[in-house]
Every structure is written in C-alpha cells, then in structure tokens.
C-alpha cells in the first residue's frame, strides 16, 4: 500500500537534516522534494501503470513553450513529449512562505494554461506541501524545529480552491483536474500530522470561523489523500484507464 504519510515523513526528515547541515543546495536542487515525486510515481505503479510509461523531469510541448514537468505519464519516446497522458507537478514551501505567494500563484496558473491550451482533455495534477505555520529557518540550521511564520493560510486555501476540480475538458483552462494541498502540522518534537480537515485548522487558530463556514464543504477538493485517485478517475472518464494500465 502506498501511504502518503511515509513519503511526507521522509521529506520532513530529509528537510530538517539538510537544514541542520546548512545544506541549502539539498533543499533547492530538488533532492528533498523528490520524496513526494516518489509518492506520485509509486502510486501510479501500484495501480498498474508501467514504469516505462512514467517519466520524470521531461519537457512537454505546450501552447506557449515546452515546459519541464515533474512527472509525465506518456508513451512518447521523444526528448520533448508531444503526447502526454497525465501531467503531475510537485512543490513545497516550508519557510518564507508569504513572500513567495505571488510567484507561486502565477506559476500555477501559467503551467496549467500552457498545457490545457494545447491539450484540452489532459488530466493535470498538482501536489503542494506547506506547514500550518512556517518554520524558523535559522533554528533549522541548529537542528531545531520552531514554528514561527503565521502566514495567511486562508489566502492559500482560497486560491488553491479556485484552481481545483476541473470537471471537464471545456472547463476553465487555468484549473487542475486534481489539486492536493498537503498541509502538515509540524510539532517541535518532530512529529507531524497531515491535515485534511478544515475544522482542525480552525481549532488551532489558522483560519477564522467565517472562513471555515464558507469553505468547509469545498475543502475536500484539496484533500491530498484523494488527489492521485481523482486524477486517474478523470483520465478513465476521458480516455479510458486501460490505455495506460496493464
């Protein structure tokens, strides 16, 4: 069984180790986030998608320009993929979260539009990992986990919901068929939980009561435990799952 918790555990262990060693290179080069890439790939394999159909870090032809995708399901053998079946991208931000919001959101919209303008029925998925409270980067360098940055989590949730749940190939091209927001509640002893319940986020004071009431019904659209299954169900409805599953 492919368990998201196992991969997030490895991600957090690698992240704190890299930070404590002052290894900015490990954090920035993708070595650590590869743990979440592994989750997506292993999930695909577990349901019968052949390894030979799964490629990582390959450019895919888009409407505006070829753009590297973290994970592609494709039968294409070309250096630049021209026949994608599924696209999945993965990102994380554990500190300095608020100041990077504009860049993040612009990139999210640009990536989905670039693909959907070219391939209207392409199932696109996104996994994004953030903490409930941003971590103190200086403390991490000393091997300590201290939660510090109370960034605007409502803004993140609201914007991710606007990009989630693209229901059909005629739906807005800036949306993603499956969007998983992996919100981790990290404790100072290193333990963590993956939050898929907006009521819990309200209970720890990270969203307001009014926000909870407005978004509690839609919050499940961001449930990271459902993301991969949702993506495959969309693919099945549009192209037929037997096209990629043996």
mmCIF file of C-alpha atoms in Angstrom:
data_model
loop_
_atom_site.group_PDB
_atom_site.id
_atom_site.type_symbol
_atom_site.label_atom_id
_atom_site.label_comp_id
_atom_site.label_asym_id
_atom_site.label_seq_id
_atom_site.Cartn_x
_atom_site.Cartn_y
_atom_site.Cartn_z
ATOM 1 C CA UNK A 1 0.000 0.000 0.000
ATOM 2 C CA UNK A 2 1.342 3.420 -0.966
ATOM 3 C CA UNK A 3 0.920 5.615 2.121
ATOM 4 C CA UNK A 4 1.365 9.378 1.766
ATOM 5 C CA UNK A 5 2.467 9.624 5.408
ATOM 6 C CA UNK A 6 5.553 7.527 4.720
ATOM 7 C CA UNK A 7 6.724 9.830 1.934
ATOM 8 C CA UNK A 8 5.999 13.011 3.898
ATOM 9 C CA UNK A 9 7.937 11.532 6.827
ATOM 10 C CA UNK A 10 10.942 11.016 4.562
ATOM 11 C CA UNK A 11 10.508 14.517 3.160
ATOM 12 C CA UNK A 12 10.494 16.131 6.616
ATOM 13 C CA UNK A 13 13.412 14.028 7.863
ATOM 14 C CA UNK A 14 15.441 14.997 4.790
ATOM 15 C CA UNK A 15 14.404 18.632 5.081
ATOM 16 C CA UNK A 16 15.394 19.035 8.717
ATOM 17 C CA UNK A 17 18.639 17.132 8.151
ATOM 18 C CA UNK A 18 19.519 19.274 5.148
ATOM 19 C CA UNK A 19 18.714 22.472 7.012
ATOM 20 C CA UNK A 20 20.676 21.457 10.113
ATOM 21 C CA UNK A 21 23.697 20.785 7.893
ATOM 22 C CA UNK A 22 23.122 24.199 6.312
ATOM 23 C CA UNK A 23 22.678 22.366 3.019
ATOM 24 C CA UNK A 24 20.824 24.992 1.008
ATOM 25 C CA UNK A 25 21.820 23.028 -2.068
ATOM 26 C CA UNK A 26 19.912 19.937 -0.908
ATOM 27 C CA UNK A 27 16.769 21.996 -0.300
ATOM 28 C CA UNK A 28 16.891 23.948 -3.542
ATOM 29 C CA UNK A 29 18.022 21.309 -6.020
ATOM 30 C CA UNK A 30 15.006 19.057 -5.595
ATOM 31 C CA UNK A 31 16.734 16.265 -3.703
ATOM 32 C CA UNK A 32 14.283 16.553 -0.802
ATOM 33 C CA UNK A 33 11.046 17.164 -2.720
ATOM 34 C CA UNK A 34 11.836 14.037 -4.723
ATOM 35 C CA UNK A 35 10.287 12.128 -1.821
ATOM 36 C CA UNK A 36 6.878 13.474 -2.859
ATOM 37 C CA UNK A 37 7.654 12.779 -6.519
ATOM 38 C CA UNK A 38 8.330 9.191 -5.438
ATOM 39 C CA UNK A 39 4.892 9.045 -3.837
ATOM 40 C CA UNK A 40 3.141 10.040 -7.068
ATOM 41 C CA UNK A 41 5.198 7.628 -9.159
ATOM 42 C CA UNK A 42 4.818 4.727 -6.743
ATOM 43 C CA UNK A 43 1.067 5.304 -6.597
ATOM 44 C CA UNK A 44 0.834 5.126 -10.374
ATOM 45 C CA UNK A 45 2.837 1.905 -10.446
ATOM 46 C CA UNK A 46 0.702 0.424 -7.655
ATOM 47 C CA UNK A 47 -2.442 0.712 -9.785
ATOM 48 C CA UNK A 48 -0.818 -0.850 -12.822
ATOM 49 C CA UNK A 49 0.780 1.963 -14.809
ATOM 50 C CA UNK A 50 4.024 0.522 -16.247
ATOM 51 C CA UNK A 51 7.273 2.145 -15.152
ATOM 52 C CA UNK A 52 8.099 2.593 -18.830
ATOM 53 C CA UNK A 53 5.151 4.997 -19.189
ATOM 54 C CA UNK A 54 6.277 7.193 -16.273
ATOM 55 C CA UNK A 55 8.985 9.784 -16.879
ATOM 56 C CA UNK A 56 10.328 12.499 -14.611
ATOM 57 C CA UNK A 57 11.730 15.917 -15.380
ATOM 58 C CA UNK A 58 10.937 15.780 -19.079
ATOM 59 C CA UNK A 59 9.827 18.741 -21.143
ATOM 60 C CA UNK A 60 6.350 18.611 -22.617
ATOM 61 C CA UNK A 61 5.290 20.630 -25.626
ATOM 62 C CA UNK A 62 2.884 23.352 -24.549
ATOM 63 C CA UNK A 63 0.798 26.019 -26.213
ATOM 64 C CA UNK A 64 3.303 28.779 -25.436
ATOM 65 C CA UNK A 65 6.514 26.821 -24.958
ATOM 66 C CA UNK A 66 7.904 23.420 -23.965
ATOM 67 C CA UNK A 67 7.971 23.189 -20.174
ATOM 68 C CA UNK A 68 9.550 20.584 -17.938
ATOM 69 C CA UNK A 69 7.037 18.516 -15.982
ATOM 70 C CA UNK A 70 7.904 16.778 -12.736
ATOM 71 C CA UNK A 71 6.075 13.601 -13.730
ATOM 72 C CA UNK A 72 4.513 12.624 -17.029
ATOM 73 C CA UNK A 73 2.589 9.532 -17.938
ATOM 74 C CA UNK A 74 3.262 9.095 -21.634
ATOM 75 C CA UNK A 75 4.098 6.545 -24.284
ATOM 76 C CA UNK A 76 6.130 9.149 -26.145
ATOM 77 C CA UNK A 77 9.836 8.474 -26.534
ATOM 78 C CA UNK A 78 10.637 11.936 -27.871
ATOM 79 C CA UNK A 79 13.012 14.221 -25.992
ATOM 80 C CA UNK A 80 10.179 16.738 -25.797
ATOM 81 C CA UNK A 81 6.926 14.918 -25.098
ATOM 82 C CA UNK A 82 4.193 15.557 -27.643
ATOM 83 C CA UNK A 83 1.610 13.029 -26.429
ATOM 84 C CA UNK A 84 1.114 13.357 -22.663
ATOM 85 C CA UNK A 85 -1.472 11.190 -20.942
ATOM 86 C CA UNK A 86 -1.194 12.705 -17.434
ATOM 87 C CA UNK A 87 0.904 15.546 -16.011
ATOM 88 C CA UNK A 88 1.774 15.923 -12.323
ATOM 89 C CA UNK A 89 3.803 18.677 -10.706
ATOM 90 C CA UNK A 90 5.027 18.904 -7.126
ATOM 91 C CA UNK A 91 6.223 21.818 -4.983
ATOM 92 C CA UNK A 92 6.836 22.638 -1.325
ATOM 93 C CA UNK A 93 7.486 25.709 0.807
ATOM 94 C CA UNK A 94 8.369 25.307 4.484
ATOM 95 C CA UNK A 95 9.607 28.794 5.336
ATOM 96 C CA UNK A 96 9.444 32.338 3.926
ATOM 97 C CA UNK A 97 6.029 31.346 2.651
ATOM 98 C CA UNK A 98 4.138 34.612 2.411
ATOM 99 C CA UNK A 99 6.729 36.452 0.344
ATOM 100 C CA UNK A 100 6.715 33.713 -2.291
ATOM 101 C CA UNK A 101 2.938 33.626 -2.781
ATOM 102 C CA UNK A 102 2.714 35.796 -5.912
ATOM 103 C CA UNK A 103 5.409 33.812 -7.720
ATOM 104 C CA UNK A 104 3.760 30.551 -6.718
ATOM 105 C CA UNK A 105 0.290 31.513 -7.895
ATOM 106 C CA UNK A 106 1.473 32.970 -11.198
ATOM 107 C CA UNK A 107 3.462 29.791 -11.880
ATOM 108 C CA UNK A 108 0.499 27.561 -11.060
ATOM 109 C CA UNK A 109 -1.770 29.388 -13.493
ATOM 110 C CA UNK A 110 0.863 29.586 -16.226
ATOM 111 C CA UNK A 111 1.617 25.853 -16.083
ATOM 112 C CA UNK A 112 -1.991 24.711 -16.361
ATOM 113 C CA UNK A 113 -2.866 27.197 -19.116
ATOM 114 C CA UNK A 114 0.221 26.256 -21.124
ATOM 115 C CA UNK A 115 -0.836 22.602 -21.103
ATOM 116 C CA UNK A 116 -4.616 22.898 -21.388
ATOM 117 C CA UNK A 117 -4.453 25.325 -24.301
ATOM 118 C CA UNK A 118 -2.522 22.614 -26.143
ATOM 119 C CA UNK A 119 -4.291 19.515 -24.773
ATOM 120 C CA UNK A 120 -7.804 20.386 -23.595
ATOM 121 C CA UNK A 121 -8.554 16.954 -22.131
ATOM 122 C CA UNK A 122 -5.168 16.381 -20.432
ATOM 123 C CA UNK A 123 -5.596 15.473 -16.749
ATOM 124 C CA UNK A 124 -3.244 17.709 -14.769
ATOM 125 C CA UNK A 125 -2.473 17.177 -11.110
ATOM 126 C CA UNK A 126 -0.606 19.207 -8.524
ATOM 127 C CA UNK A 127 0.720 18.326 -5.073
ATOM 128 C CA UNK A 128 1.813 21.244 -2.922
ATOM 129 C CA UNK A 129 3.220 20.843 0.590
ATOM 130 C CA UNK A 130 3.103 23.614 3.186
ATOM 131 C CA UNK A 131 3.088 23.693 7.006
ATOM 132 C CA UNK A 132 0.275 25.099 9.130
ATOM 133 C CA UNK A 133 2.880 27.538 10.458
ATOM 134 C CA UNK A 134 6.116 28.315 8.624
ATOM 135 C CA UNK A 135 9.339 27.057 10.165
ATOM 136 C CA UNK A 136 12.145 29.234 11.505
ATOM 137 C CA UNK A 137 14.979 28.713 9.007
ATOM 138 C CA UNK A 138 17.645 29.911 11.471
ATOM 139 C CA UNK A 139 16.511 27.387 14.085
ATOM 140 C CA UNK A 140 16.548 24.618 11.477
ATOM 141 C CA UNK A 141 20.226 25.298 10.864
ATOM 142 C CA UNK A 142 20.775 24.396 14.520
ATOM 143 C CA UNK A 143 18.756 21.214 14.190
ATOM 144 C CA UNK A 144 15.731 22.686 15.968
ATOM 145 C CA UNK A 145 12.138 22.814 14.751
ATOM 146 C CA UNK A 146 10.494 26.077 15.750
ATOM 147 C CA UNK A 147 7.251 27.199 14.157
ATOM 148 C CA UNK A 148 7.327 30.921 13.513
ATOM 149 C CA UNK A 149 5.661 32.324 10.384
ATOM 150 C CA UNK A 150 1.899 32.679 10.718
ATOM 151 C CA UNK A 151 1.402 33.389 7.041
ATOM 152 C CA UNK A 152 -2.031 33.980 5.509
ATOM 153 C CA UNK A 153 -3.206 30.377 5.227
ATOM 154 C CA UNK A 154 -6.715 31.491 4.269
ATOM 155 C CA UNK A 155 -5.286 33.124 1.162
ATOM 156 C CA UNK A 156 -3.504 29.917 0.159
ATOM 157 C CA UNK A 157 -6.549 27.716 0.656
ATOM 158 C CA UNK A 158 -8.828 30.154 -1.171
ATOM 159 C CA UNK A 159 -6.534 30.423 -4.199
ATOM 160 C CA UNK A 160 -5.875 26.692 -4.405
ATOM 161 C CA UNK A 161 -9.617 26.022 -4.345
ATOM 162 C CA UNK A 162 -10.051 28.392 -7.282
ATOM 163 C CA UNK A 163 -7.600 26.240 -9.256
ATOM 164 C CA UNK A 164 -9.008 22.867 -8.205
ATOM 165 C CA UNK A 165 -11.579 20.422 -9.574
ATOM 166 C CA UNK A 166 -11.537 20.943 -13.331
ATOM 167 C CA UNK A 167 -14.532 18.802 -14.174
ATOM 168 C CA UNK A 168 -14.435 18.668 -17.977
ATOM 169 C CA UNK A 169 -12.215 19.483 -20.941
ATOM 170 C CA UNK A 170 -14.315 22.601 -21.558
ATOM 171 C CA UNK A 171 -13.858 23.903 -18.015
ATOM 172 C CA UNK A 172 -11.513 26.816 -17.284
ATOM 173 C CA UNK A 173 -8.044 26.037 -18.594
ATOM 174 C CA UNK A 174 -6.295 27.560 -15.585
ATOM 175 C CA UNK A 175 -7.733 24.858 -13.333
ATOM 176 C CA UNK A 176 -6.243 21.487 -12.429
ATOM 177 C CA UNK A 177 -8.170 18.247 -12.589
ATOM 178 C CA UNK A 178 -6.764 17.252 -9.192
ATOM 179 C CA UNK A 179 -5.154 19.567 -6.659
ATOM 180 C CA UNK A 180 -3.674 18.218 -3.434
ATOM 181 C CA UNK A 181 -2.686 20.665 -0.702
ATOM 182 C CA UNK A 182 -0.517 18.696 1.720
ATOM 183 C CA UNK A 183 -0.827 20.777 4.881
ATOM 184 C CA UNK A 184 1.484 19.425 7.580
ATOM 185 C CA UNK A 185 1.080 20.374 11.214
ATOM 186 C CA UNK A 186 4.643 20.031 12.484
ATOM 187 C CA UNK A 187 5.375 19.857 16.195
ATOM 188 C CA UNK A 188 8.621 20.965 17.787
ATOM 189 C CA UNK A 189 9.444 17.365 18.725
ATOM 190 C CA UNK A 190 9.449 16.483 15.019
ATOM 191 C CA UNK A 191 6.093 14.691 14.975
ATOM 192 C CA UNK A 192 3.514 15.813 12.439
ATOM 193 C CA UNK A 193 0.070 15.197 11.035
ATOM 194 C CA UNK A 194 -1.310 15.752 7.558
ATOM 195 C CA UNK A 195 -4.347 17.980 7.868
ATOM 196 C CA UNK A 196 -7.333 17.161 5.669
ATOM 197 C CA UNK A 197 -9.941 18.695 7.983
ATOM 198 C CA UNK A 198 -10.691 22.423 7.881
ATOM 199 C CA UNK A 199 -12.256 22.234 11.344
ATOM 200 C CA UNK A 200 -8.865 21.284 12.786
ATOM 201 C CA UNK A 201 -7.231 24.237 11.043
ATOM 202 C CA UNK A 202 -9.863 26.479 12.608
ATOM 203 C CA UNK A 203 -9.301 24.871 16.029
ATOM 204 C CA UNK A 204 -5.608 25.848 16.002
ATOM 205 C CA UNK A 205 -6.465 29.416 15.055
ATOM 206 C CA UNK A 206 -5.181 29.388 11.484
ATOM 207 C CA UNK A 207 -8.483 30.302 9.807
ATOM 208 C CA UNK A 208 -11.432 32.334 11.013
ATOM 209 C CA UNK A 209 -14.893 30.994 11.850
ATOM 210 C CA UNK A 210 -16.390 32.808 8.864
ATOM 211 C CA UNK A 211 -13.774 31.274 6.565
ATOM 212 C CA UNK A 212 -14.473 27.815 7.987
ATOM 213 C CA UNK A 213 -18.196 28.163 7.367
ATOM 214 C CA UNK A 214 -17.694 29.379 3.797
ATOM 215 C CA UNK A 215 -15.148 26.785 2.684
ATOM 216 C CA UNK A 216 -15.763 23.654 4.763
ATOM 217 C CA UNK A 217 -17.835 21.963 2.056
ATOM 218 C CA UNK A 218 -15.323 22.596 -0.739
ATOM 219 C CA UNK A 219 -12.167 21.928 1.270
ATOM 220 C CA UNK A 220 -12.239 18.254 0.314
ATOM 221 C CA UNK A 221 -11.329 19.287 -3.254
ATOM 222 C CA UNK A 222 -7.808 19.822 -1.868
ATOM 223 C CA UNK A 223 -7.593 16.555 0.074
ATOM 224 C CA UNK A 224 -4.128 15.165 -0.788
ATOM 225 C CA UNK A 225 -5.170 11.612 0.061
ATOM 226 C CA UNK A 226 -7.635 11.741 -2.845
ATOM 227 C CA UNK A 227 -5.518 13.551 -5.437
ATOM 228 C CA UNK A 228 -3.999 10.615 -7.286
ATOM 229 C CA UNK A 229 -7.225 8.614 -7.344
ATOM 230 C CA UNK A 230 -9.153 11.640 -8.600
ATOM 231 C CA UNK A 231 -6.620 12.171 -11.365
ATOM 232 C CA UNK A 232 -6.901 8.571 -12.523
ATOM 233 C CA UNK A 233 -10.698 8.656 -12.393
ATOM 234 C CA UNK A 234 -10.710 11.754 -14.593
ATOM 235 C CA UNK A 235 -8.334 10.052 -17.006
ATOM 236 C CA UNK A 236 -10.584 6.992 -17.119
ATOM 237 C CA UNK A 237 -13.655 9.089 -17.909
ATOM 238 C CA UNK A 238 -11.894 10.935 -20.752
ATOM 239 C CA UNK A 239 -9.526 8.434 -22.336
ATOM 240 C CA UNK A 240 -10.109 5.062 -20.689
ATOM 241 C CA UNK A 241 -7.838 3.756 -17.946
ATOM 242 C CA UNK A 242 -6.935 0.635 -19.929
ATOM 243 C CA UNK A 243 -4.955 2.871 -22.241
ATOM 244 C CA UNK A 244 -2.258 3.233 -19.552
ATOM 245 C CA UNK A 245 -2.934 0.433 -17.072
ATOM 246 C CA UNK A 246 -1.899 -3.134 -17.761
#
